[in-house]
Amino acid sequence: MAQQRRVQVAIIGAGMSGLCMAATLEDAGIDSYTVFEQADEVGGTWRDNTYPGLTCDVPSRYYTYSFRPNPDWSHFLPPGREIQAYFRQVADERGIRRHIRFGTAVTSARYDDGRWWLTTADGEEAFDVLVTAAGVLRVPRYPEILGRESFAGPAFHSSRWDHSVSLPDKRIGLIGTGSTGTQIIAELGGTVRGLTVFQRTAQWVFPVPNPRYSALGRAALHRFPALNRIGYRFWGWSFRFLFCRAVVQPGLRRRVLSSICRWNLRLSVRDPVLRAKLTPDYQPLCKRQVMAGHFYRAVRQPGVEVVTDPIDHIEPRGIVTADGTLRELDLLVYATGFDARAYVRPMQIVGPGGLTLDQAWADGPRAYRSVAVAGFPNLFMLMGPHSPIGNNSLIPVAEAQAGYALWWIQEMRAGRVVAATPTLAATDEYNQSMKAAMPSTIWVSGCSSWYLGKDGLPELFPWVPERHTELLRHPEPADFDICWSGASEPAVSGEPNAADRRT
Ligand code: N01
């Protein structure tokens, strides 16, 4: 058997996509990888977000790795804590933990002398391939509101929930009504002393019931594992067939889903004043669609107030709106979203010749097929720019991207390729074709959302997700500048040698 070159892979992040990359390498028999994780546990967004009501709004059967079905989901939509337990279990079962350096933040990665040099508090270390899997919505965004720091009570972002604060006795002020805010409202409405919702923009809500799975059903899935695969395929197909197509293709599907949202509001909220407050002035599906079963019921509970007057400022006792009204509060929660354009930053990525990722992305994040960046050899991004995210399960997306990175890693292991970088021309062509497709999407129909980039165009994939999977299944070496290996290099075994480390 031909000797294989030992390719050292660095993975940044041990969340859903970092674990996916690690599992993909494990399945390919590759153990020469290190996962850098700045926290002390795996899980990423599902570790950080623990707010009341946290649920994934993608069906649980579909929100799993294809290689690791989970017959134990308790509900149709998986609760956040179960998802986190699932990722911990996958890390344990696959032996990934021994490759993870917890509590280790990578501050920069610099391509030098044909390798990626990663800087951590321990010094510098070299790898052949860099895979970033730092997550999409990781950096909390706090609103710029006058007096924000002056509030006297506890105040925190939804993704940094302080569970030491008791809730039932509190008058809670909640800023933000995105997917997060609506889940918090659905959970807390009517269960706390007061819940004042500061809504800047109303949301369309698609009604999704969340039934509990019976013990009998779970036992059947254990007994007949094929049922898990059928469930995965069925819910994956349904979700893609409905939501993923409706957002990128105008037509009947989009009209039907829109009508369901409009009727949901009409039938659920009879009070005309409240209904007017909750009626958006843009089309359903334009922002990331909120999927919720209980939101409208929750906002009608006693003690819940929806405030649509703009916030003027925050003072020690509470929030003052533009009409001069002070709403006194005991606790302030910012469900105000994330910096969706951070990607792997603030970590510095520096390519050959000193080109930084910030420079390359001065006009906005751009990638080749969502995974590779012109000017940065052997760099692969999971959930990179224009990934098919939004109302979709990100797990199959990560699997396709990890599979693509693996293809190149295998080429390197086989000694055929030393380094590969997508050309600027191929990257531009790809981005131009996406730009041309954007007008058909609902995301440009006139709403503001975190989907939109600097140029006002969505940083999402404008076609059906299956196309993304196909693009990644068939790598096009012609789109890359490739440094070919002249001859097979000798195999290297064991840990990185002394030359790989600089302290
Ligand atoms: O954040 P968002 P999110 N004053 O950016 C408001 C994923 N997710 O955390 O619409 C007043 O959507 C802002 O108002 P406006 C999912 O991808 C997934 O809710 O900009 N309000 C908006 O209402 C989701 O899309 C699940 O006018 C201010 C809200 O804050 C993404 O996370 C569950 C304000 C921010 O909404 C982010 O959702 C939950 C200000 N100064 C989340 N600034 C799943 O189930 C902002 N707002 C998979």
PDB file of N, CA, C and O and ligand atoms in Angstrom, residues 46 51 55-57 137 141 143-145 175-181 183 200-201 287-288 335-338 448 450, ligand 1:
ATOM      1  N   TRP A  46     -25.146  25.847  21.340  1.00  0.00           N
ATOM      2  CA  TRP A  46     -26.049  25.100  22.227  1.00  0.00           C
ATOM      3  C   TRP A  46     -25.471  24.996  23.625  1.00  0.00           C
ATOM      4  O   TRP A  46     -26.171  24.617  24.562  1.00  0.00           O
ATOM      5  N   TYR A  51     -31.256  30.035  27.384  1.00  0.00           N
ATOM      6  CA  TYR A  51     -32.385  30.880  27.826  1.00  0.00           C
ATOM      7  C   TYR A  51     -33.676  30.051  27.952  1.00  0.00           C
ATOM      8  O   TYR A  51     -33.823  29.003  27.304  1.00  0.00           O
ATOM      9  N   THR A  55     -35.346  26.215  22.072  1.00  0.00           N
ATOM     10  CA  THR A  55     -35.734  25.039  21.287  1.00  0.00           C
ATOM     11  C   THR A  55     -35.213  25.261  19.881  1.00  0.00           C
ATOM     12  O   THR A  55     -35.210  26.389  19.404  1.00  0.00           O
ATOM     13  N   CYS A  56     -34.796  24.213  19.233  1.00  0.00           N
ATOM     14  CA  CYS A  56     -34.436  24.365  17.828  1.00  0.00           C
ATOM     15  C   CYS A  56     -35.730  24.330  17.029  1.00  0.00           C
ATOM     16  O   CYS A  56     -36.594  23.487  17.282  1.00  0.00           O
ATOM     17  N   ASP A  57     -35.877  25.247  16.086  1.00  0.00           N
ATOM     18  CA  ASP A  57     -37.142  25.268  15.355  1.00  0.00           C
ATOM     19  C   ASP A  57     -37.075  24.469  14.048  1.00  0.00           C
ATOM     20  O   ASP A  57     -37.854  24.687  13.135  1.00  0.00           O
ATOM     21  N   LEU A 137     -23.519  32.579  14.545  1.00  0.00           N
ATOM     22  CA  LEU A 137     -24.091  33.572  15.454  1.00  0.00           C
ATOM     23  C   LEU A 137     -23.498  33.341  16.832  1.00  0.00           C
ATOM     24  O   LEU A 137     -24.059  32.635  17.660  1.00  0.00           O
ATOM     25  N   ARG A 141     -24.746  40.769  20.069  1.00  0.00           N
ATOM     26  CA  ARG A 141     -24.844  42.179  19.675  1.00  0.00           C
ATOM     27  C   ARG A 141     -25.726  42.892  20.709  1.00  0.00           C
ATOM     28  O   ARG A 141     -26.864  42.491  20.937  1.00  0.00           O
ATOM     29  N   PRO A 143     -27.572  46.424  21.965  1.00  0.00           N
ATOM     30  CA  PRO A 143     -28.095  47.621  21.285  1.00  0.00           C
ATOM     31  C   PRO A 143     -27.391  48.884  21.771  1.00  0.00           C
ATOM     32  O   PRO A 143     -26.972  48.956  22.929  1.00  0.00           O
ATOM     33  N   GLU A 144     -27.260  49.833  20.861  1.00  0.00           N
ATOM     34  CA  GLU A 144     -26.675  51.114  21.263  1.00  0.00           C
ATOM     35  C   GLU A 144     -27.807  52.007  21.736  1.00  0.00           C
ATOM     36  O   GLU A 144     -28.434  52.715  20.946  1.00  0.00           O
ATOM     37  N   ILE A 145     -28.105  51.916  23.005  1.00  0.00           N
ATOM     38  CA  ILE A 145     -29.188  52.704  23.586  1.00  0.00           C
ATOM     39  C   ILE A 145     -28.596  53.568  24.689  1.00  0.00           C
ATOM     40  O   ILE A 145     -27.821  53.068  25.529  1.00  0.00           O
ATOM     41  N   ILE A 175     -35.877  43.185  25.178  1.00  0.00           N
ATOM     42  CA  ILE A 175     -35.688  43.941  23.931  1.00  0.00           C
ATOM     43  C   ILE A 175     -35.389  42.949  22.821  1.00  0.00           C
ATOM     44  O   ILE A 175     -34.434  42.168  22.912  1.00  0.00           O
ATOM     45  N   GLY A 176     -36.211  42.976  21.771  1.00  0.00           N
ATOM     46  CA  GLY A 176     -35.957  42.097  20.626  1.00  0.00           C
ATOM     47  C   GLY A 176     -37.009  41.019  20.478  1.00  0.00           C
ATOM     48  O   GLY A 176     -37.367  40.349  21.458  1.00  0.00           O
ATOM     49  N   THR A 177     -37.493  40.861  19.258  1.00  0.00           N
ATOM     50  CA  THR A 177     -38.523  39.854  18.991  1.00  0.00           C
ATOM     51  C   THR A 177     -38.156  39.012  17.770  1.00  0.00           C
ATOM     52  O   THR A 177     -38.977  38.770  16.890  1.00  0.00           O
ATOM     53  N   GLY A 178     -36.888  38.595  17.710  1.00  0.00           N
ATOM     54  CA  GLY A 178     -36.475  37.657  16.663  1.00  0.00           C
ATOM     55  C   GLY A 178     -36.809  36.238  17.105  1.00  0.00           C
ATOM     56  O   GLY A 178     -37.630  36.025  18.014  1.00  0.00           O
ATOM     57  N   SER A 179     -36.139  35.262  16.502  1.00  0.00           N
ATOM     58  CA  SER A 179     -36.401  33.860  16.858  1.00  0.00           C
ATOM     59  C   SER A 179     -36.159  33.629  18.346  1.00  0.00           C
ATOM     60  O   SER A 179     -36.871  32.857  18.998  1.00  0.00           O
ATOM     61  N   THR A 180     -35.148  34.303  18.893  1.00  0.00           N
ATOM     62  CA  THR A 180     -34.838  34.132  20.313  1.00  0.00           C
ATOM     63  C   THR A 180     -35.887  34.797  21.190  1.00  0.00           C
ATOM     64  O   THR A 180     -36.448  34.166  22.104  1.00  0.00           O
ATOM     65  N   GLY A 181     -36.139  36.094  20.932  1.00  0.00           N
ATOM     66  CA  GLY A 181     -37.084  36.847  21.773  1.00  0.00           C
ATOM     67  C   GLY A 181     -38.443  36.164  21.812  1.00  0.00           C
ATOM     68  O   GLY A 181     -39.045  36.029  22.889  1.00  0.00           O
ATOM     69  N   GLN A 183     -39.163  33.034  21.440  1.00  0.00           N
ATOM     70  CA  GLN A 183     -39.134  31.803  22.248  1.00  0.00           C
ATOM     71  C   GLN A 183     -39.151  32.139  23.744  1.00  0.00           C
ATOM     72  O   GLN A 183     -39.807  31.460  24.529  1.00  0.00           O
ATOM     73  N   ARG A 200     -39.222  46.458  18.133  1.00  0.00           N
ATOM     74  CA  ARG A 200     -38.914  47.472  17.114  1.00  0.00           C
ATOM     75  C   ARG A 200     -39.605  47.122  15.807  1.00  0.00           C
ATOM     76  O   ARG A 200     -40.108  47.988  15.102  1.00  0.00           O
ATOM     77  N   THR A 201     -39.583  45.834  15.469  1.00  0.00           N
ATOM     78  CA  THR A 201     -40.194  45.380  14.222  1.00  0.00           C
ATOM     79  C   THR A 201     -41.019  44.139  14.519  1.00  0.00           C
ATOM     80  O   THR A 201     -40.531  43.205  15.155  1.00  0.00           O
ATOM     81  N   LYS A 287     -37.625  38.149   6.747  1.00  0.00           N
ATOM     82  CA  LYS A 287     -36.645  37.938   7.813  1.00  0.00           C
ATOM     83  C   LYS A 287     -36.574  36.435   8.056  1.00  0.00           C
ATOM     84  O   LYS A 287     -37.403  35.691   7.524  1.00  0.00           O
ATOM     85  N   ARG A 288     -35.649  36.012   8.904  1.00  0.00           N
ATOM     86  CA  ARG A 288     -35.673  34.576   9.229  1.00  0.00           C
ATOM     87  C   ARG A 288     -37.023  34.277   9.865  1.00  0.00           C
ATOM     88  O   ARG A 288     -37.411  34.913  10.847  1.00  0.00           O
ATOM     89  N   ALA A 335     -32.432  40.460  23.750  1.00  0.00           N
ATOM     90  CA  ALA A 335     -32.534  39.387  22.742  1.00  0.00           C
ATOM     91  C   ALA A 335     -32.306  40.062  21.386  1.00  0.00           C
ATOM     92  O   ALA A 335     -33.133  39.991  20.478  1.00  0.00           O
ATOM     93  N   THR A 336     -31.176  40.738  21.314  1.00  0.00           N
ATOM     94  CA  THR A 336     -30.930  41.644  20.191  1.00  0.00           C
ATOM     95  C   THR A 336     -29.986  41.057  19.140  1.00  0.00           C
ATOM     96  O   THR A 336     -29.431  41.784  18.322  1.00  0.00           O
ATOM     97  N   GLY A 337     -29.803  39.768  19.168  1.00  0.00           N
ATOM     98  CA  GLY A 337     -29.105  39.099  18.073  1.00  0.00           C
ATOM     99  C   GLY A 337     -27.595  39.102  18.178  1.00  0.00           C
ATOM    100  O   GLY A 337     -27.006  39.340  19.244  1.00  0.00           O
ATOM    101  N   PHE A 338     -26.981  38.836  17.043  1.00  0.00           N
ATOM    102  CA  PHE A 338     -25.540  38.565  16.995  1.00  0.00           C
ATOM    103  C   PHE A 338     -24.906  39.301  15.820  1.00  0.00           C
ATOM    104  O   PHE A 338     -25.596  39.702  14.883  1.00  0.00           O
ATOM    105  N   SER A 448     -35.469  44.553   6.973  1.00  0.00           N
ATOM    106  CA  SER A 448     -34.076  44.533   7.438  1.00  0.00           C
ATOM    107  C   SER A 448     -33.871  43.236   8.213  1.00  0.00           C
ATOM    108  O   SER A 448     -34.797  42.755   8.869  1.00  0.00           O
ATOM    109  N   TRP A 450     -30.507  40.318   9.730  1.00  0.00           N
ATOM    110  CA  TRP A 450     -29.073  40.015   9.814  1.00  0.00           C
ATOM    111  C   TRP A 450     -28.601  39.260   8.582  1.00  0.00           C
ATOM    112  O   TRP A 450     -27.397  39.067   8.391  1.00  0.00           O
TER     113      TRP A 450
HETATM  114  O1  N01 B   1     -31.656  37.811  16.809  1.00  0.00           O
HETATM  115  P1  N01 B   1     -32.280  38.634  15.588  1.00  0.00           P
HETATM  116  P2  N01 B   1     -32.172  36.460  17.483  1.00  0.00           P
HETATM  117  N1  N01 B   1     -33.720  48.370  19.794  1.00  0.00           N
HETATM  118  O2  N01 B   1     -31.160  39.430  15.032  1.00  0.00           O
HETATM  119  C1  N01 B   1     -34.143  43.688  17.883  1.00  0.00           C
HETATM  120  C2  N01 B   1     -30.922  31.860  15.277  1.00  0.00           C
HETATM  121  N2  N01 B   1     -31.820  31.258  16.216  1.00  0.00           N
HETATM  122  O3  N01 B   1     -31.229  36.147  18.586  1.00  0.00           O
HETATM  123  O4  N01 B   1     -36.018  43.418  13.695  1.00  0.00           O
HETATM  124  C3  N01 B   1     -34.778  47.560  19.715  1.00  0.00           C
HETATM  125  O5  N01 B   1     -33.057  37.800  14.687  1.00  0.00           O
HETATM  126  C4  N01 B   1     -34.361  43.422  16.428  1.00  0.00           C
HETATM  127  O6  N01 B   1     -35.262  44.355  15.874  1.00  0.00           O
HETATM  128  P3  N01 B   1     -35.297  44.594  14.266  1.00  0.00           P
HETATM  129  C5  N01 B   1     -31.708  32.206  14.035  1.00  0.00           C
HETATM  130  O7  N01 B   1     -30.917  32.020  12.909  1.00  0.00           O
HETATM  131  C6  N01 B   1     -32.200  30.012  15.908  1.00  0.00           C
HETATM  132  O8  N01 B   1     -33.597  36.518  17.798  1.00  0.00           O
HETATM  133  O9  N01 B   1     -33.864  44.650  13.832  1.00  0.00           O
HETATM  134  N3  N01 B   1     -34.735  46.340  19.190  1.00  0.00           N
HETATM  135  C7  N01 B   1     -34.906  41.994  16.500  1.00  0.00           C
HETATM  136  O10 N01 B   1     -36.250  41.974  16.882  1.00  0.00           O
HETATM  137  C8  N01 B   1     -32.027  33.636  14.277  1.00  0.00           C
HETATM  138  O11 N01 B   1     -32.385  34.350  13.118  1.00  0.00           O
HETATM  139  C9  N01 B   1     -33.060  29.376  16.731  1.00  0.00           C
HETATM  140  O12 N01 B   1     -36.006  45.878  14.105  1.00  0.00           O
HETATM  141  C10 N01 B   1     -33.568  45.916  18.714  1.00  0.00           C
HETATM  142  C11 N01 B   1     -34.070  41.401  17.619  1.00  0.00           C
HETATM  143  O13 N01 B   1     -33.598  42.485  18.391  1.00  0.00           O
HETATM  144  C12 N01 B   1     -30.741  34.085  14.892  1.00  0.00           C
HETATM  145  O14 N01 B   1     -30.409  33.047  15.795  1.00  0.00           O
HETATM  146  C13 N01 B   1     -33.539  29.995  17.856  1.00  0.00           C
HETATM  147  C14 N01 B   1     -32.412  46.711  18.768  1.00  0.00           C
HETATM  148  C15 N01 B   1     -32.877  40.641  17.110  1.00  0.00           C
HETATM  149  O15 N01 B   1     -33.319  39.581  16.311  1.00  0.00           O
HETATM  150  C16 N01 B   1     -30.789  35.369  15.635  1.00  0.00           C
HETATM  151  O16 N01 B   1     -31.999  35.420  16.359  1.00  0.00           O
HETATM  152  C17 N01 B   1     -33.129  31.264  18.157  1.00  0.00           C
HETATM  153  C18 N01 B   1     -32.529  47.998  19.335  1.00  0.00           C
HETATM  154  N4  N01 B   1     -31.485  48.827  19.400  1.00  0.00           N
HETATM  155  C19 N01 B   1     -32.262  31.891  17.334  1.00  0.00           C
HETATM  156  N5  N01 B   1     -31.400  46.009  18.208  1.00  0.00           N
HETATM  157  C20 N01 B   1     -33.448  28.009  16.342  1.00  0.00           C
HETATM  158  O17 N01 B   1     -34.446  27.532  16.756  1.00  0.00           O
HETATM  159  C21 N01 B   1     -31.909  44.829  17.829  1.00  0.00           C
HETATM  160  N6  N01 B   1     -33.220  44.779  18.129  1.00  0.00           N
HETATM  161  C22 N01 B   1     -32.609  27.207  15.397  1.00  0.00           C
END
